[in-house]
Amino acid sequence: MVIKKLRLTNFRNFKEKTVEFNNNLTIIIGENAKGKTNLLEAVHFGLNGVGFRESKEVELLKFDTKSHGSVEIELVNGKNKLSFKIILVKKELGENARVEKSFFVGRTKKRQFQYREELLRAVLFTPQQIEILTGSPERRRDYFNKHLSIYDFEYKKRLDNYEKALRRRNKVLEKHEDRKKAEEELVFWDTYLENEASYVTLKRGEYINFLNKNSKVNSKEFHIEYLKNEFNKKRISEVREIEFAARRTVIGPQKDEFQISLMDGAEKNVHRFGSRSEQRLTILWLKLGEMQYCREKTGNDPILLFDDIFSELDVKNRKLIFKVIENHQVIATTTEEEVLPIAKLQKSILRI
Ligand code: ATP
Ligand code: MG
């Protein structure tokens, strides 16, 4: 299955735009602020129903749009052509503006998860992803949550349940006046949270084991440690006094941490000691993991989306990237035209 065409209306800076992609490599070249990243985001949105930069979905619509916009992708599978379309309708203007999304496969309206089930998966590479390593533990949890949610709807559901119930539990601890009454209320939330947390912890652990089984990129070896913070009866009773004093929940997977090391003779913590290029390579390792996971879960190769494909990479690592992307459909953006072997890649270039 390959993505052939992307058609946009009122998406980010594009009023109307249609682009066609090659079956293997497409390199989008354009000056700064032309809309390269926006095009990649549109592909990501068309495949997943979510972008990768917005803090509110309404930001995906062109600023001056009053009514609606759309993202349509055309896929080709053997002789079959399939159209997947998401319509974004703007509700209310000004401060309260928001969007409602409708999903269509051909002409048939679908629920979001049904729409996604039928589609290709994408693995996204952006320069900002280095923050998965340099950012807070929350950034890492967010990364693993998003990844696992794509393949496991149950994970997403249980995580949402957990987060909602955690807020309710915190309210009980925060507002309590009568300790006995609060403890009675907590019995329900503790059982509920333990159940949801155990699934989240289990699935995170399984994925971390999977990553450690595929630990190498070229000659470099990585290891990831899952520092889990379990929510169970034993721990709840251990921290009961602390929780009543602090008036909030102090344990659970919302405090999980993940630590990646480069096995460079000794174990080196990449978050703290990795050089910029070592950190980039670590991200590449995580992404190779996503690709492998996609193959195992769906039987299909994912499409690869690379924003600023060569940023901060030296020649050796650029070669490595070219090796990784062989045999995949790839959509990449770059401003660094001069580093491309242009003559060889003539057919792959899409100027905007
Ligand atoms: P660079 O080379 O700097 O990475 P780019 O080609 O990737 O640039 P984009 O990030 O795609 O550029 O953004 C293109 C333009 O779209 C920017 O000027 C940005 O401010 C603008 N833009 C972003 N969101 C919207 C929106 N909702 N409506 C209109 N314009 C937008
Ligand atoms: Mg960009």
XYZ file of C-alpha atoms and ligand atoms in Angstrom:
384
model
C 0.000 0.000 0.000
C 1.354 3.450 -0.887
C 0.084 6.981 -0.537
C -0.254 8.583 -3.964
C -1.918 11.894 -3.458
C -2.662 14.500 -0.839
C -5.368 17.096 -1.302
C -5.836 19.942 1.157
C -8.266 22.771 1.648
C -7.756 25.417 4.313
C -5.102 23.388 6.106
C -2.381 25.491 7.829
C -0.982 27.955 5.241
C -2.609 26.226 2.249
C -5.927 27.411 0.868
C -5.897 24.643 -1.698
C -3.092 22.294 -2.510
C -2.672 18.952 -4.228
C 0.584 17.036 -4.235
C 1.521 13.638 -5.623
C 4.046 11.293 -4.081
C 6.400 8.690 -5.499
C 6.128 5.060 -4.505
C 9.519 5.181 -2.845
C 11.172 8.499 -2.015
C 9.708 12.005 -2.241
C 11.836 14.913 -1.058
C 9.957 18.149 -0.511
C 12.265 21.105 -1.081
C 11.364 24.701 -0.406
C 12.533 27.844 1.312
C 11.834 28.478 4.969
C 8.179 28.979 5.898
C 6.856 27.717 2.564
C 4.857 24.952 4.187
C 7.105 21.887 4.026
C 6.446 20.805 7.590
C 2.767 21.626 7.144
C 2.563 19.184 4.227
C 4.151 16.459 6.288
C 1.803 17.250 9.138
C -1.115 16.974 6.726
C -0.026 13.466 5.722
C 0.323 12.544 9.383
C -3.106 14.004 10.087
C -4.665 12.179 7.149
C -3.279 8.866 8.415
C -3.804 9.259 12.152
C -6.523 11.836 12.629
C -4.129 13.967 14.684
C -1.332 16.330 13.691
C 1.970 16.524 15.506
C 2.388 20.175 16.431
C -0.979 21.600 17.367
C -1.864 22.468 20.930
C -5.482 22.898 19.826
C -6.898 21.187 16.766
C -8.378 24.403 15.450
C -4.823 25.559 14.732
C -4.720 23.069 11.879
C -7.238 25.136 9.962
C -5.950 28.081 7.990
C -6.080 31.144 10.258
C -8.670 33.019 8.216
C -10.976 30.029 7.700
C -14.494 30.644 8.911
C -16.173 27.384 7.967
C -14.198 24.253 7.261
C -11.149 22.563 5.787
C -10.202 19.063 4.726
C -7.373 16.620 4.260
C -7.786 13.838 1.735
C -5.301 11.113 0.972
C -5.432 8.681 -1.857
C -3.873 5.289 -1.328
C -3.092 2.659 -3.886
C -3.106 -1.005 -2.963
C -2.297 -3.130 -6.015
C -4.978 -2.131 -8.477
C -7.268 -0.583 -5.881
C -7.515 3.105 -5.214
C -8.819 4.162 -1.820
C -9.737 7.603 -0.618
C -9.539 8.666 3.029
C -10.841 12.066 3.961
C -11.143 14.052 7.163
C -13.321 17.145 7.228
C -12.645 19.728 9.905
C -15.589 21.975 10.651
C -14.957 25.126 12.639
C -17.363 25.618 15.516
C -17.605 29.108 16.988
C -15.138 31.872 16.228
C -12.619 33.765 18.308
C -11.384 32.508 21.664
C -13.793 29.584 21.848
C -13.088 28.305 18.362
C -12.838 24.526 18.089
C -13.238 21.894 15.395
C -15.370 18.874 14.808
C -13.857 16.126 12.680
C -15.669 13.697 10.393
C -13.949 10.692 8.873
C -14.730 9.189 5.492
C -13.458 6.108 3.710
C -14.627 6.596 0.137
C -18.089 8.039 0.718
C -18.791 6.132 3.886
C -18.639 7.948 7.194
C -16.600 6.131 9.836
C -15.643 6.419 13.470
C -12.055 7.556 14.037
C -10.740 4.161 15.140
C -12.425 2.405 12.184
C -10.896 4.926 9.814
C -7.452 4.323 11.239
C -7.769 0.586 11.285
C -7.898 0.478 7.511
C -4.896 2.715 6.975
C -1.161 2.595 6.598
C 0.838 3.468 9.688
C 3.372 6.258 9.700
C 6.614 6.678 11.592
C 7.503 10.306 12.074
C 10.996 11.804 12.448
C 11.341 15.448 13.409
C 14.263 17.453 14.836
C 12.119 18.354 17.853
C 11.932 14.694 18.880
C 15.326 15.057 20.507
C 13.248 16.423 23.395
C 12.107 12.850 24.049
C 15.601 12.475 25.510
C 16.407 15.949 26.772
C 12.936 16.813 28.045
C 11.088 15.883 31.213
C 9.905 12.362 32.094
C 6.439 13.522 31.037
C 7.741 14.036 27.502
C 8.932 10.421 27.427
C 5.695 9.062 28.854
C 3.834 11.056 26.258
C 5.963 9.561 23.498
C 5.346 5.972 24.597
C 1.650 6.658 25.222
C 1.123 7.999 21.725
C 3.010 5.133 20.168
C 1.230 2.392 22.105
C -2.184 4.004 21.580
C -1.801 3.727 17.814
C -1.641 -0.064 17.985
C -3.668 -0.785 21.082
C -6.995 0.946 21.446
C -7.460 -0.738 24.802
C -4.276 0.956 26.045
C -5.615 4.365 25.128
C -8.933 3.649 26.790
C -7.374 2.353 30.000
C -4.934 5.255 30.148
C -7.742 7.800 29.714
C -9.754 6.027 32.425
C -6.746 6.034 34.709
C -6.053 9.730 34.220
C -9.659 10.727 34.809
C -9.979 8.562 37.903
C -6.663 9.866 39.225
C -8.042 13.404 39.159
C -11.085 12.228 41.137
C -8.871 10.460 43.663
C -6.743 13.577 44.046
C -9.891 15.608 44.704
C -10.829 13.268 47.521
C -7.373 13.660 49.086
C -7.240 17.380 48.495
C -10.646 18.273 49.881
C -10.994 15.754 52.684
C -12.115 16.992 56.066
C -13.207 13.748 57.601
C -10.429 11.170 57.240
C -12.685 8.169 57.804
C -15.103 9.276 55.121
C -12.273 9.977 52.697
C -10.839 6.513 53.286
C -14.190 4.971 52.473
C -14.324 6.872 49.214
C -10.782 5.889 48.368
C -11.612 2.176 48.527
C -13.499 2.483 45.253
C -10.910 4.621 43.467
C -7.997 2.505 44.662
C -9.458 -0.691 43.209
C -10.429 1.004 39.980
C -7.058 2.699 39.531
C -5.106 -0.425 40.371
C -6.917 -2.291 37.654
C -6.323 0.354 34.960
C -2.744 1.039 36.095
C -1.775 -2.619 35.903
C -2.665 -2.724 32.204
C -0.742 0.474 31.452
C 2.329 -0.737 33.364
C 2.183 -4.145 31.718
C 2.004 -2.749 28.176
C 4.742 -0.200 28.772
C 6.938 -2.972 30.160
C 6.267 -5.223 27.182
C 7.240 -2.485 24.760
C 10.443 -1.715 26.642
C 11.371 -5.417 26.497
C 10.686 -5.375 22.790
C 13.050 -2.394 22.341
C 15.795 -4.093 24.313
C 15.563 -7.161 22.090
C 16.433 -4.999 19.083
C 19.196 -3.053 20.730
C 21.604 -2.208 17.920
C 21.969 0.476 15.259
C 25.051 -0.218 13.187
C 27.782 -0.824 15.741
C 26.082 1.113 18.547
C 24.158 -0.680 21.230
C 21.392 0.828 23.353
C 19.557 -0.179 26.474
C 16.381 1.258 27.935
C 15.416 0.898 31.539
C 11.795 1.071 32.638
C 11.637 2.614 36.113
C 8.059 1.740 36.867
C 6.045 3.334 39.595
C 3.353 0.805 40.339
C -0.053 1.489 41.767
C -1.041 -1.501 43.876
C -2.463 -2.363 47.304
C 0.894 -2.873 48.945
C 2.251 0.472 47.804
C -0.999 2.282 48.527
C -0.841 1.211 52.157
C 2.846 2.143 52.363
C 2.199 5.717 51.258
C -1.200 6.273 52.911
C 0.088 8.713 55.542
C 2.194 10.605 53.022
C -0.783 10.946 50.686
C -3.050 12.307 53.379
C -0.360 14.765 54.426
C 0.434 15.814 50.837
C -3.278 15.731 49.860
C -2.557 14.060 46.544
C -1.603 10.743 44.956
C 2.128 10.113 45.103
C 2.431 6.769 43.288
C 1.386 5.338 39.931
C 2.346 5.205 36.249
C 1.905 8.986 35.906
C 5.330 8.984 37.584
C 6.973 6.306 35.439
C 10.386 7.116 34.025
C 12.412 5.648 31.170
C 16.178 5.878 30.905
C 18.220 5.147 27.845
C 21.895 4.241 27.855
C 24.467 3.876 25.160
C 26.494 0.753 25.837
C 29.785 2.336 24.998
C 32.190 0.153 26.944
C 30.471 1.324 30.085
C 26.791 2.225 30.302
C 26.405 5.902 29.404
C 23.220 7.810 30.207
C 22.271 9.391 26.866
C 19.926 11.970 28.375
C 22.681 13.550 30.433
C 25.920 12.698 28.692
C 25.063 11.970 25.068
C 26.506 14.307 22.462
C 23.990 15.846 20.095
C 24.719 13.280 17.396
C 24.603 10.412 19.900
C 21.198 11.677 20.950
C 20.091 11.818 17.313
C 21.225 8.260 16.846
C 19.288 7.250 19.947
C 16.136 8.758 18.450
C 16.861 6.830 15.269
C 17.052 3.665 17.382
C 13.645 4.431 18.939
C 12.229 5.032 15.473
C 13.654 1.788 14.108
C 11.837 0.184 17.018
C 8.579 1.804 15.901
C 9.145 0.511 12.374
C 9.860 -3.016 13.519
C 6.873 -2.953 15.874
C 4.609 -1.835 13.055
C 5.773 -4.731 10.890
C 5.164 -7.242 13.670
C 1.749 -5.857 14.605
C 0.294 -5.197 11.167
C 2.387 -7.246 8.748
C 3.008 -4.063 6.749
C 5.862 -1.601 6.501
C 5.053 1.877 7.747
C 5.431 4.980 5.631
C 8.281 7.162 6.918
C 7.839 10.897 7.375
C 11.069 12.857 7.871
C 10.993 16.544 8.677
C 14.339 18.287 8.002
C 15.849 14.954 7.180
C 19.498 15.943 7.363
C 19.515 18.461 10.153
C 22.597 18.117 12.311
C 23.835 14.883 10.770
C 27.345 14.274 9.512
C 28.130 12.352 6.336
C 28.319 8.982 8.062
C 24.946 9.408 9.714
C 23.393 10.731 6.505
C 24.463 7.517 4.802
C 22.917 5.585 7.651
C 19.615 7.390 7.105
C 19.668 6.505 3.418
C 20.230 2.877 4.400
C 17.326 2.906 6.850
C 14.881 4.325 4.337
C 15.672 1.904 1.535
C 12.657 -0.154 0.531
C 10.153 2.125 2.284
C 7.840 4.782 1.046
C 9.401 7.954 2.415
C 8.267 11.549 2.418
C 11.012 13.888 3.555
C 11.542 17.633 3.729
C 14.743 19.626 3.555
C 16.028 23.116 2.969
C 19.550 21.791 2.458
C 19.351 21.147 -1.227
C 23.114 21.381 -1.639
C 23.761 18.189 0.334
C 21.542 16.044 -1.862
C 22.988 14.034 -4.711
C 20.559 15.965 -6.917
C 21.366 14.249 -10.195
C 20.588 10.829 -8.722
C 17.463 11.991 -6.952
C 15.956 14.085 -9.744
C 12.790 11.999 -9.858
C 12.263 12.203 -6.101
C 12.202 15.962 -5.759
C 9.020 17.904 -5.183
C 9.505 21.660 -5.103
C 6.987 23.836 -3.308
P 11.110 25.771 7.704
O 12.026 25.596 6.550
O 11.404 27.001 8.476
O 10.977 24.551 8.555
P 8.476 25.165 6.559
O 8.435 25.245 5.073
O 8.553 23.832 7.168
O 9.635 26.109 7.083
P 5.960 25.415 7.943
O 6.330 25.104 9.331
O 5.298 24.368 7.135
O 7.206 25.971 7.123
O 5.055 26.725 7.985
C 4.741 27.501 6.837
C 3.971 28.730 7.243
O 2.670 28.360 7.676
C 4.583 29.500 8.391
O 4.736 30.853 8.015
C 3.587 29.341 9.515
O 3.559 30.457 10.393
C 2.307 29.215 8.743
N 1.181 28.622 9.480
C 1.194 27.724 10.494
N -0.055 27.425 10.903
C -0.882 28.150 10.124
C -2.299 28.278 10.063
N -3.116 27.586 10.862
N -2.810 29.137 9.127
C -2.002 29.824 8.292
N -0.675 29.752 8.316
C -0.107 28.924 9.211
Mg 9.787 23.008 8.629
